[in-house]
Amino acid sequence: MAGVKVSVALVLVVLISISFKGKEVSAQAHHVVGFDRGWDPDSDINSWLSGRLFRVGDKIWFTYSAAQESVLELQSLEDFLTCDLANPIRTYTDGLNHISLDREGIRYFTSGNPISCKNGLKLHLNVQPPEKNESRNTTFTIATAPTSPSVSTKLNQLTYLLFFGLLHSYIV
């Protein structure tokens, strides 16, 4: 049974690769803030942050007890340093939030609890531009599909037929 699952997974990867038809695909990094403790006053956020690189397209994840904590995004370094929580850009209160890093620049996140903020539960990110394809190991380019319209049309039809056939046999 395990061999069938591996085969199905391999076929799905090939089918997805074919469906991209030569488009560049860039991997995103998902950063869960605070190691296993998450966004918590007992987390060592500075240790977690050490050596991490954040790029446009990455996501950061905050996990926390919604009853005790929240996450605020602040506008300025001054607000960040003084824990001035009066005018946040955004407030996150769900207990599990992901934030897309969609632009370059500095981002400031703090606890919504003033005491936790003053005790260091805050995160200062410098978001870098996306890395060029040649130098990032997690970025790759899929080979282009055949250029003949009749071949690629038949290939796409066959791909979808094969995909749904395998999916059906895997589920049943």
GROMACS .gro file of N, CA, C and O in nm, residues 4-84:
model
  324
    4VAL      N    1   0.206   0.223  -0.344
    4VAL     CA    2   0.102   0.288  -0.424
    4VAL      C    3   0.095   0.436  -0.390
    4VAL      O    4   0.087   0.522  -0.478
    5LYS      N    5   0.103   0.469  -0.261
    5LYS     CA    6   0.098   0.609  -0.219
    5LYS      C    7   0.217   0.687  -0.272
    5LYS      O    8   0.204   0.799  -0.316
    6VAL      N    9   0.335   0.625  -0.268
    6VAL     CA   10   0.454   0.691  -0.322
    6VAL      C   11   0.439   0.713  -0.471
    6VAL      O   12   0.472   0.820  -0.524
    7SER      N   13   0.388   0.613  -0.541
    7SER     CA   14   0.367   0.625  -0.686
    7SER      C   15   0.268   0.736  -0.718
    7SER      O   16   0.289   0.815  -0.810
    8VAL      N   17   0.159   0.741  -0.643
    8VAL     CA   18   0.059   0.845  -0.664
    8VAL      C   19   0.119   0.983  -0.638
    8VAL      O   20   0.099   1.076  -0.716
    9ALA      N   21   0.198   0.995  -0.532
    9ALA     CA   22   0.261   1.124  -0.501
    9ALA      C   23   0.356   1.164  -0.612
    9ALA      O   24   0.359   1.281  -0.654
   10LEU      N   25   0.433   1.069  -0.665
   10LEU     CA   26   0.526   1.099  -0.773
   10LEU      C   27   0.451   1.142  -0.899
   10LEU      O   28   0.489   1.240  -0.964
   11VAL      N   29   0.345   1.074  -0.931
   11VAL     CA   30   0.265   1.111  -1.048
   11VAL      C   31   0.205   1.251  -1.030
   11VAL      O   32   0.206   1.331  -1.123
   12LEU      N   33   0.158   1.281  -0.910
   12LEU     CA   34   0.102   1.415  -0.885
   12LEU      C   35   0.207   1.523  -0.904
   12LEU      O   36   0.179   1.628  -0.962
   13VAL      N   37   0.329   1.500  -0.858
   13VAL     CA   38   0.436   1.598  -0.876
   13VAL      C   39   0.463   1.619  -1.024
   13VAL      O   40   0.478   1.731  -1.071
   14VAL      N   41   0.470   1.511  -1.100
   14VAL     CA   42   0.493   1.523  -1.244
   14VAL      C   43   0.379   1.598  -1.311
   14VAL      O   44   0.401   1.688  -1.394
   15LEU      N   45   0.256   1.565  -1.275
   15LEU     CA   46   0.141   1.632  -1.336
   15LEU      C   47   0.138   1.781  -1.304
   15LEU      O   48   0.110   1.864  -1.390
   16ILE      N   49   0.167   1.814  -1.180
   16ILE     CA   50   0.171   1.956  -1.142
   16ILE      C   51   0.283   2.026  -1.217
   16ILE      O   52   0.267   2.138  -1.265
   17SER      N   53   0.397   1.960  -1.230
   17SER     CA   54   0.509   2.019  -1.302
   17SER      C   55   0.472   2.046  -1.447
   17SER      O   56   0.503   2.151  -1.502
   18ILE      N   57   0.405   1.952  -1.509
   18ILE     CA   58   0.364   1.970  -1.648
   18ILE      C   59   0.264   2.085  -1.660
   18ILE      O   60   0.270   2.165  -1.752
   19SER      N   61   0.175   2.096  -1.563
   19SER     CA   62   0.072   2.201  -1.572
   19SER      C   63   0.129   2.341  -1.560
   19SER      O   64   0.068   2.436  -1.603
   20PHE      N   65   0.251   2.357  -1.502
   20PHE     CA   66   0.312   2.490  -1.492
   20PHE      C   67   0.368   2.537  -1.625
   20PHE      O   68   0.391   2.656  -1.644
   21LYS      N   69   0.393   2.448  -1.719
   21LYS     CA   70   0.438   2.482  -1.854
   21LYS      C   71   0.549   2.585  -1.857
   21LYS      O   72   0.542   2.686  -1.927
   22GLY      N   73   0.654   2.561  -1.782
   22GLY     CA   74   0.771   2.647  -1.792
   22GLY      C   75   0.766   2.773  -1.709
   22GLY      O   76   0.857   2.854  -1.713
   23LYS      N   77   0.663   2.793  -1.632
   23LYS     CA   78   0.657   2.911  -1.547
   23LYS      C   79   0.749   2.891  -1.429
   23LYS      O   80   0.766   2.781  -1.379
   24GLU      N   81   0.810   3.000  -1.383
   24GLU     CA   82   0.900   2.991  -1.269
   24GLU      C   83   0.819   2.976  -1.141
   24GLU      O   84   0.719   3.043  -1.122
   25VAL      N   85   0.863   2.888  -1.056
   25VAL     CA   86   0.798   2.866  -0.929
   25VAL      C   87   0.897   2.900  -0.820
   25VAL      O   88   1.010   2.855  -0.821
   26SER      N   89   0.855   2.977  -0.725
   26SER     CA   90   0.944   3.019  -0.618
   26SER      C   91   0.890   2.965  -0.486
   26SER      O   92   0.774   2.979  -0.456
   27ALA      N   93   0.977   2.901  -0.410
   27ALA     CA   94   0.934   2.848  -0.281
   27ALA      C   95   0.927   2.961  -0.179
   27ALA      O   96   1.010   3.050  -0.179
   28GLN      N   97   0.829   2.954  -0.095
   28GLN     CA   98   0.816   3.050   0.014
   28GLN      C   99   0.869   2.985   0.140
   28GLN      O  100   0.856   2.866   0.159
   29ALA      N  101   0.925   3.067   0.225
   29ALA     CA  102   0.961   3.018   0.356
   29ALA      C  103   0.848   3.052   0.451
   29ALA      O  104   0.790   3.159   0.444
   30HIS      N  105   0.814   2.958   0.535
   30HIS     CA  106   0.713   2.980   0.638
   30HIS      C  107   0.785   2.981   0.772
   30HIS      O  108   0.848   2.883   0.810
   31HIS      N  109   0.777   3.094   0.841
   31HIS     CA  110   0.847   3.112   0.967
   31HIS      C  111   0.745   3.110   1.081
   31HIS      O  112   0.657   3.197   1.086
   32VAL      N  113   0.754   3.013   1.170
   32VAL     CA  114   0.668   3.007   1.287
   32VAL      C  115   0.741   3.078   1.400
   32VAL      O  116   0.844   3.030   1.448
   33VAL      N  117   0.691   3.192   1.440
   33VAL     CA  118   0.759   3.278   1.537
   33VAL      C  119   0.768   3.212   1.674
   33VAL      O  120   0.668   3.163   1.725
   34GLY      N  121   0.889   3.211   1.730
   34GLY     CA  122   0.907   3.169   1.869
   34GLY      C  123   0.931   3.023   1.893
   34GLY      O  124   0.907   2.975   2.004
   35PHE      N  125   0.979   2.950   1.794
   35PHE     CA  126   1.003   2.807   1.810
   35PHE      C  127   0.875   2.737   1.857
   35PHE      O  128   0.766   2.773   1.816
   36ASP      N  129   0.889   2.637   1.944
   36ASP     CA  130   0.775   2.557   1.989
   36ASP      C  131   0.680   2.634   2.080
   36ASP      O  132   0.562   2.602   2.088
   37ARG      N  133   0.730   2.733   2.151
   37ARG     CA  134   0.646   2.808   2.244
   37ARG      C  135   0.555   2.907   2.171
   37ARG      O  136   0.455   2.951   2.227
   38GLY      N  137   0.590   2.942   2.051
   38GLY     CA  138   0.509   3.038   1.976
   38GLY      C  139   0.528   3.179   2.028
   38GLY      O  140   0.629   3.214   2.086
   39TRP      N  141   0.427   3.261   2.006
   39TRP     CA  142   0.427   3.402   2.047
   39TRP      C  143   0.383   3.405   2.192
   39TRP      O  144   0.266   3.416   2.224
   40ASP      N  145   0.481   3.396   2.281
   40ASP     CA  146   0.455   3.380   2.423
   40ASP      C  147   0.557   3.461   2.501
   40ASP      O  148   0.673   3.470   2.459
   41PRO      N  149   0.519   3.520   2.614
   41PRO     CA  150   0.616   3.598   2.692
   41PRO      C  151   0.741   3.519   2.733
   41PRO      O  152   0.847   3.577   2.752
   42ASP      N  153   0.729   3.387   2.744
   42ASP     CA  154   0.844   3.305   2.781
   42ASP      C  155   0.932   3.267   2.662
   42ASP      O  156   1.037   3.204   2.681
   43SER      N  157   0.890   3.300   2.540
   43SER     CA  158   0.971   3.269   2.422
   43SER      C  159   1.091   3.362   2.415
   43SER      O  160   1.083   3.479   2.452
   44ASP      N  161   1.199   3.310   2.362
   44ASP     CA  162   1.317   3.392   2.338
   44ASP      C  163   1.313   3.435   2.191
   44ASP      O  164   1.375   3.373   2.105
   45ILE      N  165   1.239   3.541   2.164
   45ILE     CA  166   1.218   3.586   2.027
   45ILE      C  167   1.350   3.628   1.962
   45ILE      O  168   1.374   3.599   1.844
   46ASN      N  169   1.439   3.692   2.037
   46ASN     CA  170   1.567   3.734   1.979
   46ASN      C  171   1.651   3.614   1.937
   46ASN      O  172   1.717   3.617   1.833
   47SER      N  173   1.650   3.508   2.015
   47SER     CA  174   1.720   3.386   1.979
   47SER      C  175   1.658   3.324   1.854
   47SER      O  176   1.728   3.279   1.764
   48TRP      N  177   1.527   3.322   1.850
   48TRP     CA  178   1.456   3.268   1.733
   48TRP      C  179   1.490   3.350   1.608
   48TRP      O  180   1.512   3.295   1.501
   49LEU      N  181   1.497   3.479   1.622
   49LEU     CA  182   1.521   3.569   1.510
   49LEU      C  183   1.664   3.560   1.457
   49LEU      O  184   1.688   3.582   1.337
   50SER      N  185   1.758   3.524   1.542
   50SER     CA  186   1.899   3.522   1.507
   50SER      C  187   1.927   3.434   1.385
   50SER      O  188   1.891   3.317   1.382
   51GLY      N  189   1.988   3.494   1.284
   51GLY     CA  190   2.026   3.421   1.164
   51GLY      C  191   1.916   3.398   1.063
   51GLY      O  192   1.939   3.338   0.958
   52ARG      N  193   1.797   3.443   1.090
   52ARG     CA  194   1.687   3.423   0.995
   52ARG      C  195   1.687   3.534   0.890
   52ARG      O  196   1.715   3.648   0.920
   53LEU      N  197   1.652   3.496   0.769
   53LEU     CA  198   1.641   3.589   0.658
   53LEU      C  199   1.497   3.587   0.608
   53LEU      O  200   1.441   3.480   0.584
   54PHE      N  201   1.439   3.704   0.596
   54PHE     CA  202   1.300   3.716   0.552
   54PHE      C  203   1.299   3.781   0.416
   54PHE      O  204   1.363   3.885   0.396
   55ARG      N  205   1.226   3.722   0.324
   55ARG     CA  206   1.220   3.773   0.187
   55ARG      C  207   1.074   3.798   0.147
   55ARG      O  208   0.983   3.736   0.201
   56VAL      N  209   1.056   3.886   0.050
   56VAL     CA  210   0.923   3.909  -0.006
   56VAL      C  211   0.870   3.774  -0.055
   56VAL      O  212   0.941   3.698  -0.121
   57GLY      N  213   0.747   3.744  -0.018
   57GLY     CA  214   0.685   3.617  -0.055
   57GLY      C  215   0.681   3.518   0.060
   57GLY      O  216   0.603   3.423   0.058
   58ASP      N  217   0.765   3.538   0.161
   58ASP     CA  218   0.763   3.450   0.278
   58ASP      C  219   0.639   3.480   0.362
   58ASP      O  220   0.574   3.582   0.344
   59LYS      N  221   0.611   3.391   0.455
   59LYS     CA  222   0.502   3.411   0.550
   59LYS      C  223   0.556   3.392   0.690
   59LYS      O  224   0.640   3.307   0.714
   60ILE      N  225   0.504   3.473   0.782
   60ILE     CA  226   0.534   3.450   0.923
   60ILE      C  227   0.404   3.407   0.990
   60ILE      O  228   0.296   3.455   0.956
   61TRP      N  229   0.417   3.315   1.084
   61TRP     CA  230   0.303   3.259   1.155
   61TRP      C  231   0.318   3.291   1.304
   61TRP      O  232   0.423   3.268   1.362
   62PHE      N  233   0.212   3.343   1.361
   62PHE     CA  234   0.206   3.369   1.504
   62PHE      C  235   0.106   3.272   1.565
   62PHE      O  236  -0.009   3.265   1.521
   63THR      N  237   0.151   3.195   1.664
   63THR     CA  238   0.061   3.107   1.740
   63THR      C  239   0.067   3.152   1.885
   63THR      O  240   0.176   3.171   1.940
   64TYR      N  241  -0.049   3.169   1.946
   64TYR     CA  242  -0.055   3.222   2.083
   64TYR      C  243  -0.190   3.195   2.143
   64TYR      O  244  -0.286   3.159   2.073
   65SER      N  245  -0.199   3.213   2.273
   65SER     CA  246  -0.326   3.202   2.343
   65SER      C  247  -0.403   3.332   2.321
   65SER      O  248  -0.363   3.437   2.371
   66ALA      N  249  -0.513   3.324   2.249
   66ALA     CA  250  -0.591   3.444   2.218
   66ALA      C  251  -0.648   3.509   2.344
   66ALA      O  252  -0.674   3.629   2.346
   67ALA      N  253  -0.664   3.433   2.449
   67ALA     CA  254  -0.716   3.489   2.575
   67ALA      C  255  -0.611   3.575   2.645
   67ALA      O  256  -0.647   3.664   2.723
   68GLN      N  257  -0.483   3.549   2.619
   68GLN     CA  258  -0.377   3.620   2.691
   68GLN      C  259  -0.295   3.714   2.605
   68GLN      O  260  -0.233   3.807   2.656
   69GLU      N  261  -0.288   3.690   2.477
   69GLU     CA  262  -0.200   3.768   2.390
   69GLU      C  263  -0.272   3.810   2.263
   69GLU      O  264  -0.381   3.762   2.231
   70SER      N  265  -0.207   3.898   2.191
   70SER     CA  266  -0.246   3.937   2.057
   70SER      C  267  -0.120   3.987   1.989
   70SER      O  268  -0.014   3.995   2.050
   71VAL      N  269  -0.130   4.018   1.861
   71VAL     CA  270  -0.016   4.068   1.785
   71VAL      C  271  -0.059   4.199   1.721
   71VAL      O  272  -0.166   4.208   1.661
   72LEU      N  273   0.025   4.300   1.736
   72LEU     CA  274   0.001   4.429   1.671
   72LEU      C  275   0.114   4.455   1.574
   72LEU      O  276   0.230   4.427   1.603
   73GLU      N  277   0.080   4.512   1.458
   73GLU     CA  278   0.182   4.563   1.368
   73GLU      C  279   0.184   4.714   1.385
   73GLU      O  280   0.081   4.780   1.373
   74LEU      N  281   0.303   4.766   1.416
   74LEU     CA  282   0.317   4.909   1.443
   74LEU      C  283   0.379   4.981   1.325
   74LEU      O  284   0.443   4.921   1.239
   75GLN      N  285   0.360   5.115   1.325
   75GLN     CA  286   0.403   5.196   1.212
   75GLN      C  287   0.549   5.237   1.217
   75GLN      O  288   0.613   5.251   1.113
   76SER      N  289   0.604   5.260   1.336
   76SER     CA  290   0.736   5.322   1.341
   76SER      C  291   0.827   5.254   1.443
   76SER      O  292   0.781   5.186   1.535
   77LEU      N  293   0.956   5.279   1.426
   77LEU     CA  294   1.055   5.229   1.520
   77LEU      C  295   1.031   5.290   1.658
   77LEU      O  296   1.044   5.220   1.759
   78GLU      N  297   0.994   5.415   1.663
   78GLU     CA  298   0.968   5.480   1.792
   78GLU      C  299   0.853   5.412   1.866
   78GLU      O  300   0.865   5.382   1.986
   79ASP      N  301   0.742   5.384   1.795
   79ASP     CA  302   0.631   5.312   1.858
   79ASP      C  303   0.677   5.175   1.907
   79ASP      O  304   0.639   5.130   2.015
   80PHE      N  305   0.758   5.109   1.826
   80PHE     CA  306   0.811   4.976   1.859
   80PHE      C  307   0.898   4.981   1.984
   80PHE      O  308   0.879   4.901   2.076
   81LEU      N  309   0.992   5.074   1.989
   81LEU     CA  310   1.086   5.081   2.102
   81LEU      C  311   1.018   5.122   2.232
   81LEU      O  312   1.055   5.074   2.340
   82THR      N  313   0.919   5.210   2.223
   82THR     CA  314   0.852   5.260   2.344
   82THR      C  315   0.727   5.181   2.380
   82THR      O  316   0.662   5.211   2.480
   83CYS      N  317   0.693   5.082   2.298
   83CYS     CA  318   0.570   5.003   2.317
   83CYS      C  319   0.447   5.095   2.319
   83CYS      O  320   0.355   5.076   2.401
   84ASP      N  321   0.444   5.190   2.227
   84ASP     CA  322   0.327   5.275   2.211
   84ASP      C  323   0.229   5.199   2.122
   84ASP      O  324   0.244   5.193   2.000
   0.00000   0.00000   0.00000
